Tab-separated table of C-alpha atoms in Angstrom:
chain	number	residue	atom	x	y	z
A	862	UNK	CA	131.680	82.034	116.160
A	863	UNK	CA	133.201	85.422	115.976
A	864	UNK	CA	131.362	88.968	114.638
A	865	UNK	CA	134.174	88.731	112.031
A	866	UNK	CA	132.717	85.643	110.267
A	867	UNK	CA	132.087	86.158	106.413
A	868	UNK	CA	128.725	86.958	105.494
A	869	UNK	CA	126.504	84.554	103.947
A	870	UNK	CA	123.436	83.825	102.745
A	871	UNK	CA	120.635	81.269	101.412
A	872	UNK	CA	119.829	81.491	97.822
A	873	UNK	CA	116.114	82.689	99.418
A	874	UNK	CA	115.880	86.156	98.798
A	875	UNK	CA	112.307	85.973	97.861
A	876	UNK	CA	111.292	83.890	100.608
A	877	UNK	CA	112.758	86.255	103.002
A	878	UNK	CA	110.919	89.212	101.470
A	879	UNK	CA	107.530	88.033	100.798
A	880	UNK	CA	106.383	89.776	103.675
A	881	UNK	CA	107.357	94.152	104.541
A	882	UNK	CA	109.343	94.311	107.583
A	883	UNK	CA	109.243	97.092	110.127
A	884	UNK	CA	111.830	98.700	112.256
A	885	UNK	CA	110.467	97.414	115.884
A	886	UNK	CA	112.946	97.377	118.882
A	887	UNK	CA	112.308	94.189	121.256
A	888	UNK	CA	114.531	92.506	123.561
A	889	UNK	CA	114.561	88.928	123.561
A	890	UNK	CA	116.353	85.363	124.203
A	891	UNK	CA	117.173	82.969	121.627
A	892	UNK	CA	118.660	79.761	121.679
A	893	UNK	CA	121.014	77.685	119.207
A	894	UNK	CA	121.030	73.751	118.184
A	895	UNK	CA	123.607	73.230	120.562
A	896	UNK	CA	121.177	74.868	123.456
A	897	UNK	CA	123.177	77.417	124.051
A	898	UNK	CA	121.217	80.723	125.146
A	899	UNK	CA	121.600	84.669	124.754
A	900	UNK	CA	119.874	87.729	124.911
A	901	UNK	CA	119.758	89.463	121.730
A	902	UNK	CA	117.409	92.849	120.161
A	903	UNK	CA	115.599	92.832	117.124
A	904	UNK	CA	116.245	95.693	114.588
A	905	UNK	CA	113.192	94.356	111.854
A	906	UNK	CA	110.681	91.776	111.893
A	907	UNK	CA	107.670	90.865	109.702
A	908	UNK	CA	105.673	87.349	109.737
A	909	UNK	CA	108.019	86.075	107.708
A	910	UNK	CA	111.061	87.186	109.322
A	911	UNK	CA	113.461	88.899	111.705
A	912	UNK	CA	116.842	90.503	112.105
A	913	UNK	CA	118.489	90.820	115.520
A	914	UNK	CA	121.375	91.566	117.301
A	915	UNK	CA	122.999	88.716	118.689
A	916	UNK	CA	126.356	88.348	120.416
A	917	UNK	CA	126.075	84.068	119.635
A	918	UNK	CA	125.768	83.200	115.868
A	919	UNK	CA	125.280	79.659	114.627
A	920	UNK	CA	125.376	78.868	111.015
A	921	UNK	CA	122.830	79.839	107.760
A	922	UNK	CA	120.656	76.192	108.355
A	923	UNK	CA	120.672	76.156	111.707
A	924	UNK	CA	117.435	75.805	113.706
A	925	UNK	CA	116.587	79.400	116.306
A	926	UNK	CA	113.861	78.973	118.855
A	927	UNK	CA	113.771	82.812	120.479
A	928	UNK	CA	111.315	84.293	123.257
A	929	UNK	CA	110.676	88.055	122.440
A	930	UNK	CA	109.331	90.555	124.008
A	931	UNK	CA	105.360	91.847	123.416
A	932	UNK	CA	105.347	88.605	120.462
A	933	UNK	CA	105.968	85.538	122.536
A	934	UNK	CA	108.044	82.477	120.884
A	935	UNK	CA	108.993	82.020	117.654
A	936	UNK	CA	110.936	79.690	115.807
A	937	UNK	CA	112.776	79.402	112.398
A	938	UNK	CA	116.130	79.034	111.184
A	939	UNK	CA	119.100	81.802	110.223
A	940	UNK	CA	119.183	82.782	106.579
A	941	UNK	CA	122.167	85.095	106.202
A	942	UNK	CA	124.778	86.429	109.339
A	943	UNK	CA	124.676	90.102	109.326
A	944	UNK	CA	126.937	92.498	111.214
A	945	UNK	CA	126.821	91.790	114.616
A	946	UNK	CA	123.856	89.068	114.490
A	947	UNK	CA	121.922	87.432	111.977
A	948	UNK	CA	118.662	87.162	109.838
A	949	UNK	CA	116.169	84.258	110.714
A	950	UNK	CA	112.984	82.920	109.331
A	951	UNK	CA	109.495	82.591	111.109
A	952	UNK	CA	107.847	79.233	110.821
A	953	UNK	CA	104.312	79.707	111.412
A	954	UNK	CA	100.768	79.084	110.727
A	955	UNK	CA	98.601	81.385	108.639
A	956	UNK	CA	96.602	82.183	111.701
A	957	UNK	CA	99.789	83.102	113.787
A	958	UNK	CA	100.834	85.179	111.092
A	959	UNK	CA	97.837	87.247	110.994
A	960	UNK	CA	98.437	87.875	114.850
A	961	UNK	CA	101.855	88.338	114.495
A	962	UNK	CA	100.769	91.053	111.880
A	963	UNK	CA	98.311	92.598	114.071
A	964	UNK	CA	101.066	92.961	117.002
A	965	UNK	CA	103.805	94.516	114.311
A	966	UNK	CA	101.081	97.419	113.605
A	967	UNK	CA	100.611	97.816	116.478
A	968	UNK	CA	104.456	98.151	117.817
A	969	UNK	CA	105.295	100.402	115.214
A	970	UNK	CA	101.839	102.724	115.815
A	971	UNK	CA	103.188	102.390	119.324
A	972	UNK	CA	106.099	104.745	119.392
A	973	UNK	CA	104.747	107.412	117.146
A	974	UNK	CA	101.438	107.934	118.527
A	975	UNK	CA	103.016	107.676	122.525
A	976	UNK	CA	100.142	104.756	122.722
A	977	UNK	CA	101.171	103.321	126.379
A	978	UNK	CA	100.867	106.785	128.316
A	979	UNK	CA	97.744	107.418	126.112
A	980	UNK	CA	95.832	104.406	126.465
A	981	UNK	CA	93.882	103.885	129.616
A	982	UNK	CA	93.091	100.027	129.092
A	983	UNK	CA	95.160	97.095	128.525
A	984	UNK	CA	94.715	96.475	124.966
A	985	UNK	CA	94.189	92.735	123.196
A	986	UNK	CA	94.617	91.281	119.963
A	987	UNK	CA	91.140	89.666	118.571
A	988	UNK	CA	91.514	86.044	118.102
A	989	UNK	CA	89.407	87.146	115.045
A	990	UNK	CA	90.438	90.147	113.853
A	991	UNK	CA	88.243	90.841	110.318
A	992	UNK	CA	84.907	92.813	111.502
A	993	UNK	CA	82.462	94.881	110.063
A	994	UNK	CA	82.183	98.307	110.302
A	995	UNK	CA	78.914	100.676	109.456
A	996	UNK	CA	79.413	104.193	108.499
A	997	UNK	CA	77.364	107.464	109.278
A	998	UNK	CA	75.493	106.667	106.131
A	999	UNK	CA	74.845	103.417	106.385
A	1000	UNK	CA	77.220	102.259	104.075
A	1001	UNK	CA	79.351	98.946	105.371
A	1002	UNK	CA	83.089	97.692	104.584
A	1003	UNK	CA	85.184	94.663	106.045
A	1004	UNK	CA	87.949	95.670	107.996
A	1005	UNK	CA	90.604	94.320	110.415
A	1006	UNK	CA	90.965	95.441	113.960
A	1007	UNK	CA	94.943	95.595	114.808
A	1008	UNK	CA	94.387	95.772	118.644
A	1009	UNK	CA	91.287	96.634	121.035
A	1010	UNK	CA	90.527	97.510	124.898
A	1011	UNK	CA	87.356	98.409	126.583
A	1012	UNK	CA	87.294	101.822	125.269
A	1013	UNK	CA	88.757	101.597	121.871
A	1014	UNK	CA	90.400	100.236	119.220
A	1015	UNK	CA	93.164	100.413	116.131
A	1016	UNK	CA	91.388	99.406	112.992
A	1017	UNK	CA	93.587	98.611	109.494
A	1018	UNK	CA	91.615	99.726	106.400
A	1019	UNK	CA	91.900	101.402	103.207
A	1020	UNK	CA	89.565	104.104	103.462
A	1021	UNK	CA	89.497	106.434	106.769
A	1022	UNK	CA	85.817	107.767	107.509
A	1023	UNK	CA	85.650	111.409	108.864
A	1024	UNK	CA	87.657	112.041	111.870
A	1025	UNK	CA	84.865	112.446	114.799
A	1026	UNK	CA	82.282	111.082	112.677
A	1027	UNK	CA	80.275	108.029	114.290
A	1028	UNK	CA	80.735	104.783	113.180
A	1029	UNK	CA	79.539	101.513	114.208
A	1030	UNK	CA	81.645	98.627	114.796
A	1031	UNK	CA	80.277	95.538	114.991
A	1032	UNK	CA	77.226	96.153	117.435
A	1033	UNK	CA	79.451	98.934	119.241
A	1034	UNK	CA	79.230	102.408	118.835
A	1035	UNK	CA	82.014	104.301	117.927
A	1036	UNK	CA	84.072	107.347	116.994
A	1037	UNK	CA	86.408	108.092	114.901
A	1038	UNK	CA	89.427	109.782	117.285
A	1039	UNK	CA	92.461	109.945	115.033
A	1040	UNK	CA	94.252	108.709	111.567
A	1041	UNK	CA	96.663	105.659	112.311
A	1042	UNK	CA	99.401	104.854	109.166
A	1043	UNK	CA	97.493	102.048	108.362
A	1044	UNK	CA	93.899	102.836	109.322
A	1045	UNK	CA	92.413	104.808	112.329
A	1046	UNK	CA	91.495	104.669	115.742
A	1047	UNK	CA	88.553	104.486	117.402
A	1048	UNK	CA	87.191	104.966	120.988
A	1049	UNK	CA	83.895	103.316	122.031
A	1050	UNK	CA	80.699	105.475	123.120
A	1051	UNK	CA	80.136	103.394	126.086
A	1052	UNK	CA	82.878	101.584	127.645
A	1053	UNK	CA	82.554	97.878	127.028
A	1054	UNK	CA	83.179	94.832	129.358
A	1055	UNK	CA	86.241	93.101	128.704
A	1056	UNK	CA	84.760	89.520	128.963
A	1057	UNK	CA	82.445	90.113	125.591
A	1058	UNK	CA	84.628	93.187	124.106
A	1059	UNK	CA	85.622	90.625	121.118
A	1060	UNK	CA	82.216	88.886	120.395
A	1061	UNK	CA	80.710	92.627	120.240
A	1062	UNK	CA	83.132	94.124	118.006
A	1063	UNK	CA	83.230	91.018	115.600
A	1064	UNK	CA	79.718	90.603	115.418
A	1065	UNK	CA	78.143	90.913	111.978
């Protein structure tokens, strides 16, 4: 099926938008129903959704299984053909959605803050991701961590505490190193051991 072929669309407009999408650029592979392959890019993705560039486009219906960069495989099936590619779904469960979420911060921090040349540990996504966090005054809110290492991490919240100010998160001490568009990030007092990094942070 050529570029050329009419657009089109499901009547789903709200199902594709329940989720914001973010402007990410990942390289990938997807396959068709008929098991044919190709490589493809994605221009915007939430956990909901995804639209890439593709030079083979099936139909609106048809079943995508696609292996992407940094996110792993997902699966869904096309909702509308766009220029040069097409818009899919994301079937998933609520759990992979919240780490799909996590890793879409996280890409889109990634280019603005120059995060792989600044970070000096590999950094993980929490297989539980809400933690608590204790303030200079004592005062406590739930947050999410986005992303974590050994000497840090990328917390989501709506309030930011002080820049430099020490914080406590989980049982880990903590400061407050810079504002993030969704949260801030932190980098650990003491440099933690990568085998108990997520039990210590998500302690409460």
């Amino acid at each position: 099926m050529s570029f050329a072929q009419k657009k089109s669309s499901l009547p789903a407009a709200q199902e594709r938008r329940r989720f914001q999408r973010v402007k990410v650029h990942l390289l990938g592979r997807y396959m068709l129903p008929d098991r044919r392959e190709f490589p493809c890019q994605i221009i915007n993705m939430s956990p909901g959704g995804l639209a890439l560039l593709a030079p083979g486009i099936g139909n609106v219906g048809d079943r995508v299984i696609a292996y992407l960069d940094h996110i792993g495989r997902v699966e869904g099936k096309i909702t509308r053909i766009i220029d040069n590619g097409f818009a899919m779904t994301v079937v998933s469960t609520a759990r992979k959605r919240d780490k799909l979420a996590a890793q879409l911060t996280w890409l889109a921090n990634r280019d603005i803050l120059n995060l792989p040349e600044d970070r000096r540990h590999d950094r993980i996504v929490p297989r539980n991701p809400i933690a608590l966090l204790t303030l200079e005054d004592g005062s406590r809110m739930t947050c999410r961590i986005i992303d974590l290492s050994a000497s840090g991490a990328a917390i989501a919240a709506e309030n930011r505490p002080p820049l430099r100010s020490l914080v406590m998160l989980g049982k880990v001490q903590s400061r407050v190193v810079r504002n993030l568009e969704e949260g801030f990030a932190l980098e650990f007092i003491h440099e933690q051991s990568a085998d108990t990094i997520e039990e210590a942070v998500t302690n409460k």
